[in-house]
Amino acid sequence: MPPSDPGGGDAPAPHLSALYQEVILDHYRRPRNRGTLEHPDVAVAKKNPLCGDEIHLHLAFDGDRVREVRFTGQGCAISQASASMMTQALAGKTAAEIGAVARRFSEMVAGDPAAARDAALGELRALAGVAKIPVRHPCALLAWNALAEALSTRG
Amino acid sequence: MSALIDRDEFPLLARAPELVYLDSAATTQKPRAVLDALRAYYEHDNANPHRGAYALSARATERYRAARERIARFFGLADADCAIFTRGTTEALNLVAASWGRANVGAGDEIVVSGAEHHANFVPWQQLALERGARFRICELAPDGRIDLDQLRAMLGPRTKVVAFHHVSNVLGTINPVREIAELAHGVGALAVCDGAQGAPHLPVAFDQLGVDFYALSGHKMLGPMGIGVLLGRREVLERMPPYMMGGDMIEFVHDDRSTWNVLPHKLEAGTPNVGDAVGLAAAAELLDAIGMDRVRAHEQALVRTAYERLSAIEGVHVYGPAPDARSGVVSFTVGDVHPHDLATILDARQVCIRAGHHCAQPLMRRLGVAATARASFYVYNDESDIDALVAGVRTAKELFGHATV
């Protein structure tokens, strides 16, 4: 049971203030790398049929490295901010490097405190608060599932 | 306004005094009377009905029969054997689409639904049309959110076989004129099928006066247990329908090369029936009858009016659907650019339970031009303090989002 706010005032629960912080809302309202690529090497779409959130991901590679990435989609602040921050984290990385970041991110969402402190995740650490809200894990992971599919499609 | 049935009568609510439950359109909480009836059935009368040649099985059979009669009476259906037990509204509607539909809808025929149907009253008909080569037509909504009767009238013709529509919208709470729509359908010789999932729990329903051929409903949305629903039907139509599922109970004779069918209601209830939940639903009907569905309706209207006014007064809140007096106990809304799922999480932290998403009505969401809404829905155990908690939670969400964008 999440902590309640018995006073009925307007102060949100601390774990929510930690989650809905400025950086998340900024990515939600001003998503980075939003759009499509004219000639993507891989294009995948992922949808959460339960809530309707969706992410379309376009990736272009230079050899093994991500050259460009764009996304479109719609959904909650968590799913869209996660997608936006993810695209920033991908640029210039190899598939293996991306896999490592993705694993670390999943660990953070699952509640691993070491992952939540790992500098390798950069801004993505702002999403650490979602660990405490299991029903929202699929939101945080939607873009990453799309990414995993994109990478496996490419082989 | 205080609750119509005290929270103490609902063990889950009594155990969690801080919980603000505003998702009764999804499922209602269960009163002690229903839980006691379930327990009493299993503790005193449980056996497989219609089979055993012993007194206990006869008692289970009698409990099942009496439950059907009680529920039929609650819904104003004189011929109780025309109340078919199903798992819920979804199965009831699928039963009609599969049994009546496959027997009566062919290539070139037309099936009409509205743009505000729940997926359970949309997809079975869409798929039937695809399977039979029939034309699937969607009647749009009037500005007040109800089915546009002028367009419906123009759409109906000699090829129309089915008009399937909702009594009450699970998203907007709009109440459709069931009798009028049934008359239009019958005017062209079409079947009138009404999805009553959101009607049966909230409005007085007198099936024999409604004019529809079928009315489908779920027990768990009207204080009953999960896993039991009812298809109310007209005998004349039910008699001509082939079985929906094959198995025990629904046969008369099984020869090596063919079989014949049992009488109603058994023909359409294959397998061991869900006696326990039928008994539980009968207890729910008993309770609602004792209160009176007119009072249930009046209570919800008072809550909806207050919720509608107080939410509408918050800057950035948009309430969907008609004015409070024209709707059932449902309020769908959005709060600026706060996504409904984020809103639900923020409310959940204050123990306020609402639904967020597309509400299993994607065609309607497309027509409303939104991907998701938040939905608060009310029932007999809600009171004004629940609306206070909802409004306070919405204000918190606005603060949390800094409210830069309305």
PDB file of N, CA and C in Angstrom, chain B residues 127-170:
ATOM      1  N   GLN B 127     -16.280  -9.131 -36.144  1.00  0.00           N
ATOM      2  CA  GLN B 127     -15.702 -10.398 -36.599  1.00  0.00           C
ATOM      3  C   GLN B 127     -16.747 -11.280 -37.272  1.00  0.00           C
ATOM      4  N   LEU B 128     -17.981 -11.238 -36.765  1.00  0.00           N
ATOM      5  CA  LEU B 128     -19.059 -11.991 -37.410  1.00  0.00           C
ATOM      6  C   LEU B 128     -19.257 -11.485 -38.841  1.00  0.00           C
ATOM      7  N   ALA B 129     -19.243 -10.162 -38.985  1.00  0.00           N
ATOM      8  CA  ALA B 129     -19.419  -9.567 -40.320  1.00  0.00           C
ATOM      9  C   ALA B 129     -18.292 -10.008 -41.250  1.00  0.00           C
ATOM     10  N   LEU B 130     -17.066  -9.986 -40.743  1.00  0.00           N
ATOM     11  CA  LEU B 130     -15.928 -10.398 -41.572  1.00  0.00           C
ATOM     12  C   LEU B 130     -16.066 -11.872 -41.979  1.00  0.00           C
ATOM     13  N   GLU B 131     -16.501 -12.686 -41.019  1.00  0.00           N
ATOM     14  CA  GLU B 131     -16.626 -14.124 -41.268  1.00  0.00           C
ATOM     15  C   GLU B 131     -17.728 -14.425 -42.282  1.00  0.00           C
ATOM     16  N   ARG B 132     -18.835 -13.670 -42.202  1.00  0.00           N
ATOM     17  CA  ARG B 132     -19.985 -13.976 -43.053  1.00  0.00           C
ATOM     18  C   ARG B 132     -20.026 -13.151 -44.327  1.00  0.00           C
ATOM     19  N   GLY B 133     -19.095 -12.240 -44.496  1.00  0.00           N
ATOM     20  CA  GLY B 133     -19.158 -11.348 -45.653  1.00  0.00           C
ATOM     21  C   GLY B 133     -20.291 -10.348 -45.529  1.00  0.00           C
ATOM     22  N   ALA B 134     -20.654 -10.032 -44.306  1.00  0.00           N
ATOM     23  CA  ALA B 134     -21.705  -9.039 -44.065  1.00  0.00           C
ATOM     24  C   ALA B 134     -21.074  -7.652 -43.960  1.00  0.00           C
ATOM     25  N   ARG B 135     -21.921  -6.636 -43.999  1.00  0.00           N
ATOM     26  CA  ARG B 135     -21.422  -5.266 -43.915  1.00  0.00           C
ATOM     27  C   ARG B 135     -21.558  -4.791 -42.467  1.00  0.00           C
ATOM     28  N   PHE B 136     -20.457  -4.304 -41.925  1.00  0.00           N
ATOM     29  CA  PHE B 136     -20.416  -3.833 -40.537  1.00  0.00           C
ATOM     30  C   PHE B 136     -20.539  -2.318 -40.557  1.00  0.00           C
ATOM     31  N   ARG B 137     -21.613  -1.801 -40.004  1.00  0.00           N
ATOM     32  CA  ARG B 137     -21.841  -0.357 -40.088  1.00  0.00           C
ATOM     33  C   ARG B 137     -21.862   0.270 -38.698  1.00  0.00           C
ATOM     34  N   ILE B 138     -21.296   1.469 -38.627  1.00  0.00           N
ATOM     35  CA  ILE B 138     -21.168   2.142 -37.336  1.00  0.00           C
ATOM     36  C   ILE B 138     -21.993   3.420 -37.335  1.00  0.00           C
ATOM     37  N   CYS B 139     -22.967   3.476 -36.460  1.00  0.00           N
ATOM     38  CA  CYS B 139     -23.793   4.676 -36.329  1.00  0.00           C
ATOM     39  C   CYS B 139     -23.080   5.647 -35.386  1.00  0.00           C
ATOM     40  N   GLU B 140     -22.965   6.893 -35.817  1.00  0.00           N
ATOM     41  CA  GLU B 140     -22.233   7.884 -35.019  1.00  0.00           C
ATOM     42  C   GLU B 140     -23.106   8.426 -33.884  1.00  0.00           C
ATOM     43  N   LEU B 141     -22.490   9.259 -33.066  1.00  0.00           N
ATOM     44  CA  LEU B 141     -23.189   9.810 -31.915  1.00  0.00           C
ATOM     45  C   LEU B 141     -23.681  11.224 -32.199  1.00  0.00           C
ATOM     46  N   ALA B 142     -24.780  11.577 -31.593  1.00  0.00           N
ATOM     47  CA  ALA B 142     -25.265  12.954 -31.662  1.00  0.00           C
ATOM     48  C   ALA B 142     -24.384  13.803 -30.740  1.00  0.00           C
ATOM     49  N   PRO B 143     -24.478  15.141 -30.853  1.00  0.00           N
ATOM     50  CA  PRO B 143     -23.627  15.983 -29.996  1.00  0.00           C
ATOM     51  C   PRO B 143     -23.808  15.718 -28.499  1.00  0.00           C
ATOM     52  N   ASP B 144     -24.955  15.224 -28.099  1.00  0.00           N
ATOM     53  CA  ASP B 144     -25.157  14.956 -26.668  1.00  0.00           C
ATOM     54  C   ASP B 144     -24.553  13.609 -26.242  1.00  0.00           C
ATOM     55  N   GLY B 145     -23.892  12.922 -27.176  1.00  0.00           N
ATOM     56  CA  GLY B 145     -23.218  11.678 -26.818  1.00  0.00           C
ATOM     57  C   GLY B 145     -24.089  10.442 -26.980  1.00  0.00           C
ATOM     58  N   ARG B 146     -25.386  10.660 -27.214  1.00  0.00           N
ATOM     59  CA  ARG B 146     -26.254   9.496 -27.415  1.00  0.00           C
ATOM     60  C   ARG B 146     -26.197   9.073 -28.885  1.00  0.00           C
ATOM     61  N   ILE B 147     -26.688   7.866 -29.132  1.00  0.00           N
ATOM     62  CA  ILE B 147     -26.696   7.373 -30.512  1.00  0.00           C
ATOM     63  C   ILE B 147     -27.569   8.297 -31.357  1.00  0.00           C
ATOM     64  N   ASP B 148     -27.055   8.693 -32.512  1.00  0.00           N
ATOM     65  CA  ASP B 148     -27.767   9.609 -33.399  1.00  0.00           C
ATOM     66  C   ASP B 148     -28.918   8.860 -34.078  1.00  0.00           C
ATOM     67  N   LEU B 149     -30.137   9.078 -33.600  1.00  0.00           N
ATOM     68  CA  LEU B 149     -31.283   8.297 -34.076  1.00  0.00           C
ATOM     69  C   LEU B 149     -31.631   8.618 -35.529  1.00  0.00           C
ATOM     70  N   ASP B 150     -31.371   9.847 -35.953  1.00  0.00           N
ATOM     71  CA  ASP B 150     -31.654  10.191 -37.356  1.00  0.00           C
ATOM     72  C   ASP B 150     -30.746   9.395 -38.275  1.00  0.00           C
ATOM     73  N   GLN B 151     -29.464   9.360 -37.884  1.00  0.00           N
ATOM     74  CA  GLN B 151     -28.527   8.604 -38.710  1.00  0.00           C
ATOM     75  C   GLN B 151     -28.859   7.112 -38.663  1.00  0.00           C
ATOM     76  N   LEU B 152     -29.245   6.638 -37.485  1.00  0.00           N
ATOM     77  CA  LEU B 152     -29.583   5.219 -37.337  1.00  0.00           C
ATOM     78  C   LEU B 152     -30.766   4.875 -38.249  1.00  0.00           C
ATOM     79  N   ARG B 153     -31.769   5.724 -38.203  1.00  0.00           N
ATOM     80  CA  ARG B 153     -32.976   5.517 -39.017  1.00  0.00           C
ATOM     81  C   ARG B 153     -32.589   5.406 -40.493  1.00  0.00           C
ATOM     82  N   ALA B 154     -31.711   6.300 -40.921  1.00  0.00           N
ATOM     83  CA  ALA B 154     -31.305   6.327 -42.334  1.00  0.00           C
ATOM     84  C   ALA B 154     -30.463   5.105 -42.697  1.00  0.00           C
ATOM     85  N   MET B 155     -29.817   4.543 -41.695  1.00  0.00           N
ATOM     86  CA  MET B 155     -28.891   3.444 -41.929  1.00  0.00           C
ATOM     87  C   MET B 155     -29.607   2.103 -42.038  1.00  0.00           C
ATOM     88  N   LEU B 156     -30.769   2.024 -41.401  1.00  0.00           N
ATOM     89  CA  LEU B 156     -31.479   0.744 -41.337  1.00  0.00           C
ATOM     90  C   LEU B 156     -32.198   0.465 -42.652  1.00  0.00           C
ATOM     91  N   GLY B 157     -32.232  -0.832 -43.007  1.00  0.00           N
ATOM     92  CA  GLY B 157     -32.911  -1.213 -44.242  1.00  0.00           C
ATOM     93  C   GLY B 157     -33.215  -2.689 -44.232  1.00  0.00           C
ATOM     94  N   PRO B 158     -33.692  -3.190 -45.372  1.00  0.00           N
ATOM     95  CA  PRO B 158     -34.098  -4.602 -45.433  1.00  0.00           C
ATOM     96  C   PRO B 158     -32.956  -5.585 -45.189  1.00  0.00           C
ATOM     97  N   ARG B 159     -31.707  -5.133 -45.394  1.00  0.00           N
ATOM     98  CA  ARG B 159     -30.587  -6.057 -45.163  1.00  0.00           C
ATOM     99  C   ARG B 159     -30.077  -6.026 -43.722  1.00  0.00           C
ATOM    100  N   THR B 160     -30.586  -5.079 -42.915  1.00  0.00           N
ATOM    101  CA  THR B 160     -30.124  -4.987 -41.527  1.00  0.00           C
ATOM    102  C   THR B 160     -30.619  -6.193 -40.729  1.00  0.00           C
ATOM    103  N   LYS B 161     -29.694  -6.941 -40.158  1.00  0.00           N
ATOM    104  CA  LYS B 161     -30.068  -8.128 -39.385  1.00  0.00           C
ATOM    105  C   LYS B 161     -29.983  -7.886 -37.888  1.00  0.00           C
ATOM    106  N   VAL B 162     -29.046  -7.042 -37.484  1.00  0.00           N
ATOM    107  CA  VAL B 162     -28.809  -6.817 -36.056  1.00  0.00           C
ATOM    108  C   VAL B 162     -28.529  -5.342 -35.794  1.00  0.00           C
ATOM    109  N   VAL B 163     -29.128  -4.823 -34.735  1.00  0.00           N
ATOM    110  CA  VAL B 163     -28.693  -3.524 -34.206  1.00  0.00           C
ATOM    111  C   VAL B 163     -28.216  -3.792 -32.777  1.00  0.00           C
ATOM    112  N   ALA B 164     -26.916  -3.625 -32.568  1.00  0.00           N
ATOM    113  CA  ALA B 164     -26.325  -3.895 -31.249  1.00  0.00           C
ATOM    114  C   ALA B 164     -25.868  -2.564 -30.659  1.00  0.00           C
ATOM    115  N   PHE B 165     -26.338  -2.258 -29.468  1.00  0.00           N
ATOM    116  CA  PHE B 165     -26.063  -0.925 -28.896  1.00  0.00           C
ATOM    117  C   PHE B 165     -26.012  -1.006 -27.381  1.00  0.00           C
ATOM    118  N   HIS B 166     -25.425   0.040 -26.787  1.00  0.00           N
ATOM    119  CA  HIS B 166     -25.282   0.058 -25.336  1.00  0.00           C
ATOM    120  C   HIS B 166     -26.422   0.829 -24.699  1.00  0.00           C
ATOM    121  N   HIS B 167     -26.819   0.381 -23.515  1.00  0.00           N
ATOM    122  CA  HIS B 167     -27.819   1.111 -22.740  1.00  0.00           C
ATOM    123  C   HIS B 167     -27.179   2.375 -22.168  1.00  0.00           C
ATOM    124  N   VAL B 168     -26.047   2.167 -21.451  1.00  0.00           N
ATOM    125  CA  VAL B 168     -25.330   3.280 -20.821  1.00  0.00           C
ATOM    126  C   VAL B 168     -23.857   3.177 -21.221  1.00  0.00           C
ATOM    127  N   SER B 169     -23.275   4.305 -21.628  1.00  0.00           N
ATOM    128  CA  SER B 169     -21.865   4.300 -22.037  1.00  0.00           C
ATOM    129  C   SER B 169     -20.953   4.161 -20.827  1.00  0.00           C
ATOM    130  N   ASN B 170     -19.972   3.261 -20.928  1.00  0.00           N
ATOM    131  CA  ASN B 170     -19.034   3.068 -19.819  1.00  0.00           C
ATOM    132  C   ASN B 170     -18.007   4.190 -19.747  1.00  0.00           C
TER     133      ASN B 170
END
